[in-house]
Coordinates of C-alpha atoms and ligand atoms in Angstrom, one line a residue:
M1 CA 55.8 97.4 23.5
S2 CA 53.0 97.2 25.0
G3 CA 52.4 94.9 28.2
I4 CA 49.0 94.3 30.2
E5 CA 47.0 97.5 30.0
Y6 CA 44.5 98.2 32.4
K7 CA 42.6 101.3 33.5
Q8 CA 43.5 102.5 36.3
A9 CA 40.6 102.8 38.8
K10 CA 41.7 105.6 41.2
D11 CA 38.2 107.0 42.4
I12 CA 36.6 103.3 42.8
S13 CA 34.0 103.5 45.2
A14 CA 34.3 100.9 48.3
E15 CA 30.3 100.4 48.1
S16 CA 30.2 99.5 44.5
V17 CA 33.5 96.7 45.1
R18 CA 31.4 95.4 48.1
E19 CA 28.3 95.4 46.2
S20 CA 30.1 93.4 43.0
I21 CA 31.7 90.8 45.3
L22 CA 28.3 90.3 47.3
K23 CA 26.3 90.2 44.0
N24 CA 27.7 86.7 42.6
Y25 CA 27.3 84.9 45.7
P26 CA 24.6 82.4 46.6
A27 CA 22.0 84.2 48.9
K28 CA 23.2 82.5 52.1
V29 CA 26.9 82.5 51.5
A30 CA 26.1 86.6 50.5
R31 CA 24.1 87.3 53.5
K32 CA 27.2 85.9 55.9
R33 CA 30.2 87.6 53.5
S34 CA 28.2 90.9 53.9
K35 CA 28.8 90.9 57.5
Q36 CA 32.6 90.1 57.4
I37 CA 33.2 93.1 54.5
V38 CA 32.5 96.0 55.5
V39 CA 32.8 100.1 54.4
N40 CA 34.8 101.7 57.0
K41 CA 33.7 104.3 58.5
I42 CA 34.3 106.6 61.6
D43 CA 32.0 108.2 64.1
C44 CA 33.0 110.4 67.0
G45 CA 34.9 108.6 69.7
D46 CA 36.6 106.0 67.6
S47 CA 33.7 104.0 66.9
V48 CA 33.8 101.9 63.6
P49 CA 31.2 99.7 62.1
E50 CA 30.4 96.2 63.6
I51 CA 32.6 93.3 61.7
M52 CA 32.2 89.8 61.8
A53 CA 35.6 88.0 62.7
N54 CA 36.4 84.7 63.8
S55 CA 33.8 82.9 62.5
R56 CA 33.8 79.6 60.2
T57 CA 34.8 79.6 56.8
I58 CA 32.0 78.5 54.5
P59 CA 33.2 75.2 53.0
G60 CA 34.0 75.3 49.3
I61 CA 35.4 78.9 49.7
L62 CA 39.3 79.2 48.9
T63 CA 40.5 80.7 52.2
M64 CA 43.3 82.2 53.0
R65 CA 43.4 80.5 56.6
G66 CA 45.9 78.2 58.2
C67 CA 44.9 75.6 61.2
A68 CA 45.7 75.7 64.9
Y69 CA 48.7 73.3 64.7
A70 CA 50.3 76.0 62.6
G71 CA 49.1 78.7 65.3
C72 CA 50.6 76.6 68.4
K73 CA 53.6 75.0 67.0
G74 CA 54.5 77.2 63.9
V75 CA 53.7 80.4 65.1
V76 CA 54.0 80.8 69.0
L77 CA 56.4 78.0 70.0
G78 CA 58.3 77.7 66.9
P79 CA 60.9 80.7 67.4
T80 CA 61.8 79.1 70.3
R81 CA 65.2 77.2 70.0
D82 CA 65.8 74.9 72.9
I83 CA 62.4 73.7 73.4
L84 CA 62.4 70.4 71.7
Q85 CA 59.4 70.3 69.3
I86 CA 57.9 66.9 68.7
T87 CA 54.8 66.7 66.3
H88 CA 53.0 63.8 67.1
G89 CA 51.2 62.9 63.4
P90 CA 51.7 62.0 60.0
I91 CA 54.8 63.8 58.4
G92 CA 53.6 66.2 56.1
C93 CA 52.6 68.3 59.4
G94 CA 55.9 68.6 60.8
F95 CA 57.9 69.0 57.5
Y96 CA 55.5 71.6 56.0
S97 CA 56.0 73.7 59.5
W98 CA 59.5 73.4 59.4
L99 CA 61.6 77.1 59.1
T100 CA 59.2 78.1 56.3
R101 CA 58.3 80.9 58.3
R102 CA 61.7 82.4 58.5
N103 CA 61.6 82.8 62.1
Q104 CA 65.2 83.4 63.0
T105 CA 67.3 82.4 65.8
R106 CA 70.7 83.2 67.3
P107 CA 72.5 80.8 69.7
E108 CA 75.4 82.9 71.9
T109 CA 77.8 79.8 71.5
D110 CA 78.2 77.1 69.1
A111 CA 77.7 75.0 72.2
D112 CA 74.1 76.4 72.9
E113 CA 71.1 74.2 72.0
N114 CA 69.2 74.9 68.6
F115 CA 67.0 72.5 67.9
M116 CA 65.0 74.8 65.4
T117 CA 67.3 73.1 62.3
Y118 CA 65.6 69.6 63.0
A119 CA 62.3 68.8 62.1
M120 CA 61.3 66.1 64.7
S121 CA 58.0 64.0 64.2
T122 CA 56.4 60.8 65.2
D123 CA 55.6 60.2 61.8
L124 CA 52.0 58.4 62.2
Q125 CA 51.3 55.4 60.1
E126 CA 48.2 53.4 59.5
D127 CA 49.2 51.2 62.0
E128 CA 49.2 54.0 64.8
I129 CA 45.7 55.4 63.5
I130 CA 43.9 51.8 64.0
F131 CA 45.9 50.6 67.3
G132 CA 46.8 54.5 68.7
G133 CA 50.1 56.1 68.4
E134 CA 50.9 56.8 72.5
K135 CA 53.7 54.0 72.1
K136 CA 55.0 55.5 69.3
L137 CA 55.6 58.9 71.2
K138 CA 56.6 57.4 74.2
K139 CA 59.6 56.2 71.9
A140 CA 60.4 59.4 70.3
I141 CA 60.8 60.8 73.6
D142 CA 63.0 58.3 74.5
E143 CA 64.9 58.6 71.6
A144 CA 64.8 62.2 72.0
V145 CA 66.1 62.4 75.7
E146 CA 68.9 60.0 74.6
L147 CA 70.0 62.1 71.7
F148 CA 70.0 65.6 73.0
H149 CA 68.9 65.6 76.9
P150 CA 67.3 68.5 76.3
K151 CA 65.3 70.8 79.1
A152 CA 62.0 71.0 77.7
I153 CA 60.0 68.7 75.4
G154 CA 56.7 70.1 73.9
I155 CA 54.3 67.7 71.9
F156 CA 52.1 69.1 69.1
S157 CA 49.0 67.6 68.6
T158 CA 47.7 67.3 64.6
C159 CA 44.1 66.5 63.1
P160 CA 44.5 62.2 63.3
V161 CA 45.5 62.4 67.1
G162 CA 42.6 63.9 68.1
L163 CA 40.4 61.8 65.7
I164 CA 41.9 58.4 67.1
G165 CA 42.0 59.6 70.8
D166 CA 45.9 59.8 71.7
D167 CA 46.0 61.2 75.4
V168 CA 49.5 63.5 74.6
H169 CA 49.1 64.8 78.0
A170 CA 48.6 61.7 79.7
V171 CA 52.1 60.5 77.9
A172 CA 53.6 64.1 78.9
R173 CA 53.0 63.0 82.3
E174 CA 54.2 59.6 82.4
M175 CA 57.5 60.3 80.9
E176 CA 58.1 63.3 83.2
V177 CA 58.2 60.5 86.0
K178 CA 60.9 58.3 83.8
Y179 CA 62.9 61.6 83.2
P180 CA 62.1 64.3 86.2
D181 CA 64.6 67.0 85.1
V182 CA 63.0 67.2 81.7
N183 CA 59.8 69.5 81.3
I184 CA 57.6 67.8 79.0
F185 CA 54.1 69.4 78.3
G186 CA 51.7 68.6 75.2
F187 CA 49.4 70.8 73.4
S188 CA 45.8 69.9 72.3
C189 CA 46.4 71.9 69.0
E190 CA 44.6 69.6 66.6
G191 CA 44.1 71.5 63.3
Y192 CA 40.7 71.5 63.1
K193 CA 40.1 72.9 66.9
G194 CA 38.6 76.2 66.4
V195 CA 38.3 78.0 63.1
S196 CA 41.6 79.0 62.4
Q197 CA 45.3 79.4 63.6
S198 CA 43.8 81.9 66.2
A199 CA 42.9 78.7 68.2
G200 CA 46.4 77.4 68.2
H201 CA 47.6 80.4 69.9
H202 CA 45.2 80.6 72.6
V203 CA 46.2 76.7 73.4
A204 CA 49.7 77.2 73.3
N205 CA 49.5 80.5 75.7
N206 CA 47.2 78.6 78.1
K207 CA 50.0 75.7 78.2
V208 CA 53.1 77.9 78.3
F209 CA 51.5 79.9 80.9
T210 CA 50.5 77.1 83.2
D211 CA 53.8 74.6 82.6
V212 CA 56.6 77.2 82.0
V213 CA 56.3 80.7 83.2
G214 CA 57.0 80.7 86.7
Q215 CA 59.5 77.6 86.5
V216 CA 62.8 79.3 86.9
E217 CA 63.6 82.2 89.3
M218 CA 66.2 84.5 87.5
R219 CA 66.2 88.0 86.6
K220 CA 68.3 89.6 84.5
E221 CA 70.7 92.7 85.4
G222 CA 69.5 96.0 84.5
K223 CA 66.9 98.5 85.9
Y224 CA 64.2 98.4 83.4
I225 CA 63.4 95.0 82.7
V226 CA 60.5 94.5 79.6
N227 CA 59.4 91.3 78.1
I228 CA 58.3 91.7 74.5
L229 CA 55.4 89.6 73.8
G230 CA 54.1 88.8 69.9
E231 CA 57.5 89.4 68.3
Y232 CA 58.3 86.5 66.2
N233 CA 61.7 87.5 64.7
I234 CA 60.3 87.0 61.2
G235 CA 63.3 87.9 58.8
G236 CA 65.5 89.1 61.7
D237 CA 63.1 91.9 62.9
A238 CA 64.1 90.9 66.8
F239 CA 67.7 91.3 66.1
E240 CA 66.7 94.8 65.0
I241 CA 64.8 95.3 68.1
E242 CA 67.2 93.9 70.4
R243 CA 70.1 96.3 69.1
I244 CA 67.2 99.2 70.0
M245 CA 66.5 98.4 73.4
D246 CA 70.1 97.9 73.9
M247 CA 71.2 101.2 72.9
C248 CA 68.1 102.6 74.8
G249 CA 69.1 100.7 78.0
F250 CA 66.3 98.3 78.3
T251 CA 66.8 95.2 79.3
L252 CA 65.0 92.5 77.3
H253 CA 64.4 89.5 79.9
S254 CA 62.7 87.0 77.0
T255 CA 60.9 87.7 73.8
F256 CA 57.6 85.5 73.4
S257 CA 59.1 84.0 71.5
G258 CA 61.5 85.6 68.2
N259 CA 65.1 84.3 69.3
S260 CA 64.1 83.0 72.8
V261 CA 65.0 80.2 75.0
Y262 CA 63.3 78.2 77.7
D263 CA 64.9 79.9 80.7
E264 CA 63.8 83.3 79.4
F265 CA 59.9 82.1 79.4
A266 CA 60.4 80.2 82.6
S267 CA 61.5 83.5 84.6
A268 CA 59.7 85.7 82.3
H269 CA 57.4 86.6 85.3
N270 CA 60.1 88.6 86.9
A271 CA 60.2 91.5 84.5
D272 CA 58.6 94.9 85.1
L273 CA 56.5 95.2 82.1
N274 CA 55.1 93.0 79.6
V275 CA 54.7 95.2 75.9
V276 CA 52.4 93.6 73.4
M277 CA 53.3 93.5 69.7
C278 CA 50.9 90.9 68.1
H279 CA 48.0 91.5 70.0
R280 CA 46.3 88.8 68.5
S281 CA 48.4 86.0 69.2
I282 CA 49.2 86.9 72.8
N283 CA 47.2 89.2 74.4
Y284 CA 46.0 86.1 76.7
M285 CA 49.6 85.8 78.1
A286 CA 49.5 89.4 79.0
E287 CA 46.2 89.2 80.8
M288 CA 47.4 86.5 82.8
M289 CA 50.7 87.2 83.6
E290 CA 49.1 90.7 85.1
Q291 CA 46.5 88.6 86.8
K292 CA 48.8 86.3 88.4
Y293 CA 52.3 88.2 88.9
G294 CA 51.4 92.3 88.6
I295 CA 52.9 92.9 85.5
P296 CA 51.1 95.3 83.4
W297 CA 50.9 95.8 79.7
F298 CA 50.3 97.8 76.8
K299 CA 50.3 97.9 73.4
V300 CA 53.6 98.7 71.2
N301 CA 54.5 98.4 67.4
F302 CA 57.9 98.3 66.0
I303 CA 57.0 98.5 62.4
G304 CA 57.3 101.7 61.4
A305 CA 60.0 104.7 62.2
E306 CA 57.3 106.9 63.9
A307 CA 55.4 103.9 65.5
T308 CA 59.1 102.7 66.9
A309 CA 59.9 106.1 68.3
K310 CA 56.4 106.3 70.0
S311 CA 56.7 103.0 71.5
L312 CA 60.0 103.6 73.2
R313 CA 58.7 106.6 74.5
K314 CA 55.7 104.9 76.0
M315 CA 58.3 102.7 77.7
A316 CA 60.4 105.1 79.1
V317 CA 57.5 106.9 80.4
Y318 CA 56.6 104.1 82.3
F319 CA 59.6 103.9 84.0
G320 CA 59.8 107.5 84.6
D321 CA 63.2 107.8 85.0
K322 CA 64.6 111.1 83.5
D323 CA 68.1 109.8 82.4
L324 CA 65.9 107.1 80.4
I325 CA 63.6 109.2 78.8
E326 CA 66.6 111.4 77.8
R327 CA 68.4 108.6 76.4
V328 CA 65.4 106.9 74.5
E329 CA 65.3 110.9 73.1
N330 CA 68.8 110.7 71.9
V331 CA 68.4 107.2 70.5
I332 CA 65.5 108.1 68.4
S333 CA 66.8 111.5 67.0
S334 CA 69.9 110.0 65.7
E335 CA 68.3 106.9 64.2
L336 CA 65.5 109.0 62.9
A337 CA 67.9 111.3 61.1
E338 CA 69.1 108.5 59.0
V339 CA 65.8 106.9 58.3
L340 CA 64.6 110.3 57.1
N341 CA 67.1 110.6 54.6
V342 CA 66.1 107.6 53.0
Q343 CA 62.4 108.4 53.3
N344 CA 62.9 111.7 51.6
E345 CA 64.7 110.1 49.0
V346 CA 62.2 107.5 48.2
R347 CA 59.1 109.6 48.8
P348 CA 58.5 111.3 45.5
R349 CA 58.4 107.9 43.6
T350 CA 56.1 106.3 46.0
E351 CA 53.8 109.3 46.9
G352 CA 49.9 108.6 46.1
K353 CA 50.3 104.8 45.2
R354 CA 48.1 102.3 46.8
A355 CA 48.3 99.4 48.8
M356 CA 46.1 96.7 50.1
L357 CA 47.0 94.3 52.9
F358 CA 45.9 91.2 53.6
V359 CA 47.6 89.6 56.5
G360 CA 47.0 87.0 59.7
G361 CA 46.2 88.9 62.5
S362 CA 48.0 91.7 63.1
R363 CA 50.6 92.8 60.4
A364 CA 47.6 94.4 57.9
H365 CA 47.5 97.0 60.7
H366 CA 51.0 97.3 61.4
Y367 CA 52.5 97.6 57.9
Q368 CA 50.2 100.4 56.9
E369 CA 52.5 102.7 59.2
L370 CA 55.2 102.2 56.6
F371 CA 53.0 102.9 54.4
T372 CA 51.7 106.0 55.4
E373 CA 55.7 106.9 56.0
L374 CA 55.8 106.5 51.9
G375 CA 52.8 108.8 51.4
M376 CA 50.7 105.5 50.2
E377 CA 47.5 104.8 51.1
T378 CA 45.9 101.7 52.3
V379 CA 42.6 101.4 50.6
S380 CA 41.5 98.1 51.5
A381 CA 42.8 95.6 54.1
G382 CA 42.1 92.7 56.3
Y383 CA 42.7 89.8 58.7
E384 CA 42.9 86.4 57.6
F385 CA 41.9 85.0 61.6
A386 CA 42.1 87.8 64.0
H387 CA 38.8 88.7 66.3
R388 CA 36.4 91.4 66.5
D389 CA 38.8 93.7 68.8
D390 CA 41.8 93.5 66.3
Y391 CA 39.5 95.6 64.0
E392 CA 36.9 97.4 66.3
G393 CA 39.4 98.0 69.6
R394 CA 39.2 96.0 72.8
K395 CA 36.9 98.4 74.1
I396 CA 34.0 96.1 72.1
I397 CA 35.3 92.9 73.8
P398 CA 32.1 92.4 76.3
D399 CA 30.2 92.5 73.3
I400 CA 31.7 89.4 71.5
V401 CA 29.1 86.6 71.3
I402 CA 31.1 83.2 72.5
D403 CA 29.9 80.8 69.8
A404 CA 30.5 76.7 69.9
D405 CA 33.7 77.3 67.9
S406 CA 35.1 79.8 70.7
R407 CA 34.0 78.0 73.6
N408 CA 35.7 74.8 72.3
I409 CA 39.1 76.7 73.3
E410 CA 39.6 76.5 77.5
E411 CA 39.6 79.8 79.0
L412 CA 42.0 79.9 82.4
K413 CA 40.5 81.1 85.8
V414 CA 43.8 83.1 86.6
T415 CA 44.4 84.2 90.0
A416 CA 47.0 86.2 92.1
D417 CA 50.0 84.2 92.7
E418 CA 50.3 84.2 96.8
E419 CA 53.8 84.6 97.3
R420 CA 55.1 86.2 93.7
F421 CA 52.2 88.5 93.2
D422 CA 53.8 91.8 93.3
P423 CA 51.5 95.0 91.6
R424 CA 54.6 96.7 89.6
K425 CA 52.7 100.0 89.5
S426 CA 49.6 101.1 91.8
S427 CA 46.1 102.1 90.6
E428 CA 47.0 105.2 91.4
E429 CA 50.3 105.4 89.5
K430 CA 48.6 103.8 86.7
N431 CA 46.2 106.6 86.8
A432 CA 48.7 109.3 86.5
L433 CA 50.6 107.5 83.7
E434 CA 47.0 107.0 81.9
S435 CA 46.7 110.7 82.4
T436 CA 49.6 111.7 79.9
G437 CA 48.3 109.3 77.3
L438 CA 49.6 106.2 77.9
E439 CA 46.8 103.4 77.9
F440 CA 47.1 100.2 79.8
S441 CA 45.7 96.9 78.5
G442 CA 44.5 98.7 75.5
Y443 CA 44.5 98.2 71.9
R444 CA 42.5 100.6 69.6
G445 CA 42.2 98.0 66.4
M446 CA 42.8 99.1 62.6
M447 CA 39.7 100.0 61.5
P448 CA 39.7 103.8 63.5
E449 CA 43.1 104.0 62.1
M450 CA 41.9 103.9 58.7
K451 CA 40.2 106.3 56.4
N452 CA 36.5 106.5 55.9
N453 CA 35.5 104.5 52.8
S454 CA 38.3 102.3 53.0
L455 CA 37.2 98.6 52.4
I456 CA 37.9 95.8 55.5
I457 CA 37.2 92.2 54.4
D458 CA 37.8 89.5 57.2
D459 CA 38.9 86.1 55.9
L460 CA 39.3 87.4 52.3
N461 CA 39.2 84.3 49.8
H462 CA 40.6 83.7 45.9
Y463 CA 37.5 84.9 44.1
E464 CA 37.2 88.2 46.1
T465 CA 41.4 88.9 45.9
E466 CA 40.5 88.7 42.2
M467 CA 37.6 90.9 42.5
L468 CA 39.5 93.6 44.6
I469 CA 42.6 93.5 41.9
E470 CA 40.2 94.0 38.9
K471 CA 38.2 96.5 40.5
Y472 CA 41.1 98.8 42.3
R473 CA 44.3 98.2 40.4
P474 CA 46.0 98.4 43.6
D475 CA 49.9 99.4 43.5
I476 CA 50.8 97.0 45.3
F477 CA 49.3 93.6 46.9
C478 CA 50.6 92.4 50.5
A479 CA 49.9 88.8 51.7
G480 CA 51.2 85.1 51.5
I481 CA 52.8 82.9 49.5
K482 CA 49.2 81.0 48.5
E483 CA 48.2 84.7 47.1
K484 CA 51.7 85.6 45.7
Y485 CA 51.6 83.9 42.1
V486 CA 47.8 84.7 41.8
V487 CA 48.2 88.1 42.1
Q488 CA 51.6 88.7 40.3
K489 CA 49.6 87.0 37.1
T490 CA 47.7 89.8 37.2
G491 CA 50.6 92.1 36.8
I492 CA 50.4 93.4 40.2
P493 CA 53.7 93.9 42.0
M494 CA 53.1 91.2 45.5
K495 CA 54.7 91.7 48.8
Q496 CA 54.7 88.4 51.0
L497 CA 54.2 90.1 54.5
H498 CA 54.1 86.9 56.5
S499 CA 57.8 85.6 55.5
Y500 CA 59.2 88.9 53.9
D501 CA 59.8 86.9 50.7
Y502 CA 63.6 86.6 50.8
S503 CA 64.3 90.1 52.9
G504 CA 63.7 91.5 55.9
P505 CA 64.3 92.9 58.6
Y506 CA 61.7 95.5 58.4
A507 CA 61.0 96.7 62.1
G508 CA 62.7 99.2 63.7
F509 CA 64.5 101.8 62.4
K510 CA 66.7 100.1 60.1
G511 CA 63.6 98.0 59.2
A512 CA 61.9 100.9 58.0
M513 CA 64.6 101.6 55.6
N514 CA 64.8 98.3 54.2
F515 CA 60.9 98.5 53.7
Y516 CA 61.2 101.4 52.0
R517 CA 63.7 100.9 49.6
E518 CA 62.0 97.4 48.5
I519 CA 58.4 99.0 48.0
D520 CA 60.2 101.6 46.1
R521 CA 61.6 99.3 44.1
M522 CA 58.5 97.0 43.6
V523 CA 56.1 99.8 43.1
N524 CA 58.1 101.4 40.1
T525 CA 59.6 98.2 38.4
K526 CA 58.4 98.5 34.9
I527 CA 58.6 94.5 34.3
F528 CA 54.7 93.9 34.3
S529 CA 54.5 96.6 31.3
L530 CA 57.2 95.4 29.4
V531 CA 56.1 91.6 29.3
K532 CA 53.3 90.2 27.6
A533 CA 51.7 87.0 28.7
P534 CA 50.9 84.3 26.3
W535 CA 47.9 84.2 27.2
Q536 CA 47.1 87.8 26.3
D537 CA 47.4 87.0 22.8
T538 CA 46.1 83.5 22.8
P539 CA 43.7 82.8 25.6
E540 CA 43.7 79.4 24.5
L541 CA 47.2 77.2 24.1
T542 CA 47.5 74.2 22.5
G543 CA 49.6 71.3 22.8
T544 CA 50.3 67.5 22.1
Y545 CA 50.2 65.2 24.7
A546 CA 52.1 61.9 23.1
W547 CA 55.2 60.3 22.7
D548 CA 55.4 60.5 18.6
K549 CA 58.2 58.8 17.1
Ligands
CFM601 FE1 50.6 88.2 64.6 FE2 52.5 87.3 63.6 FE3 50.3 88.2 62.5 FE4 50.2 85.9 63.8 FE5 50.6 84.5 61.2 FE6 53.3 85.9 61.4 FE7 50.9 86.7 60.5 MO1 51.9 84.6 58.8 S1 51.5 85.8 65.1 S2 49.1 87.2 63.7 S3 49.5 83.5 62.9 S4 52.1 89.0 63.6 S5 52.7 83.7 61.0 S6 54.6 86.3 62.8 S7 52.8 86.9 59.6 S8 49.8 85.0 59.8 S9 49.9 89.0 60.5

């Protein structure tokens, strides 16, 4: 039986695909998209072509992007279990951001607070849109305090809140006077702020930094105390990272924000190192904590077994303790032995296959590690909403042009805390560590680590997705739920790298093995060649639309 038959397009040139995409656009659209669709070329010293990013989507284009509210409430604060989060807005915003990201949490005892199982919203109606919603918001806070007595309440603004002019910050201040033991703070994360969810990350980081970090004086026990920034416990990733941290002897003070609690955020300034996993969503916090408290940061990646090992080694070298370095090496070698067994088993079946990755702001880069370990090539990749530095590396930050949309989001002026600023490493110590290859406050970006002639596309849209599939016929396409069924209907296996479909974890060593097995299963499935879609024989389907007795 023959199913969908397509020509294999192994040798297609990225330049020709780029041209076929652009030629169907009206001239003005083509001009803009031509700066956002780039054929990769690495020159000496890691320099790559410039790509336009973090720029408004042209109206009419079916983008993959989300909104600022999603970036603030859904992404950065969402995975924290004991900050009671109230969506100030119509019910849909609260409901559709409720656990759809599959961020997990694990309270230590049944008595511990966990508000993640609730979706709390002011459920704005027409009356409030006309007469204002502040009264309803105050009532919601009264009700929340009465029912749950939380330590902290976050209020999240949706589009209509900004349009009608409700002042969530004034409400927060007033209610804090009424309830002095509850930390109440509001976020101006109206969906339309900025050009994507990226703006919401920045709004979230600013408020958590000013209103939460530094509020509690607590330091966990241990010698090597670390915060992980930008890990959100999708599909249980944070649990695997916690397991590894523990085995190595690091003390994980707080994770922003996978499997986290308020007190850990509030005392995060007492850790001695910040490691940054998702650069896009949280580099602001790392920078501000260094300026105010003197905590250095560097980039890590726990996606991919090799990348995990490399990150652990960097952390051990930072603390410089011989016992720690040895313990980390032991963990790596015992874990890698098992990982390599699985890798060797699946690799003959995955070697040479081709992947495409279009995910938010980090994963399109991080997951290339896992595909490389499977012997697979990433032929095209891009972010939904990342900035130029996530593509080209942080070294280009001074060249980024600030436009009206980026100016919209407040840039905090941070100075050293008079009492608590304590540089964990002197500049000599930092220089010495840098000479061993450890790079502080740096990120190389995705493009220098991809092959020449791979196709990099920012803010991919629906039409371009179809073009990429038609031209390249990849073995697997990775993106999100909005793309999933469109891609599958073309006969290409589709893996959700936001929610992981129903699977995970994919981080760390155990995660790598899960991923290898899953991708092996997906790229080798015969299902698409065994079934025939009805439209292959009969492109036009007819039916009767009537009740006929
Ligand atoms: Fe960072 Fe994320 Fe991502 Fe992101 Fe996201 Fe996500 Fe993502 Mo979906 S914080 S940028 S806003 S790694 S929710 S856990 S998967 S788009 S690539």
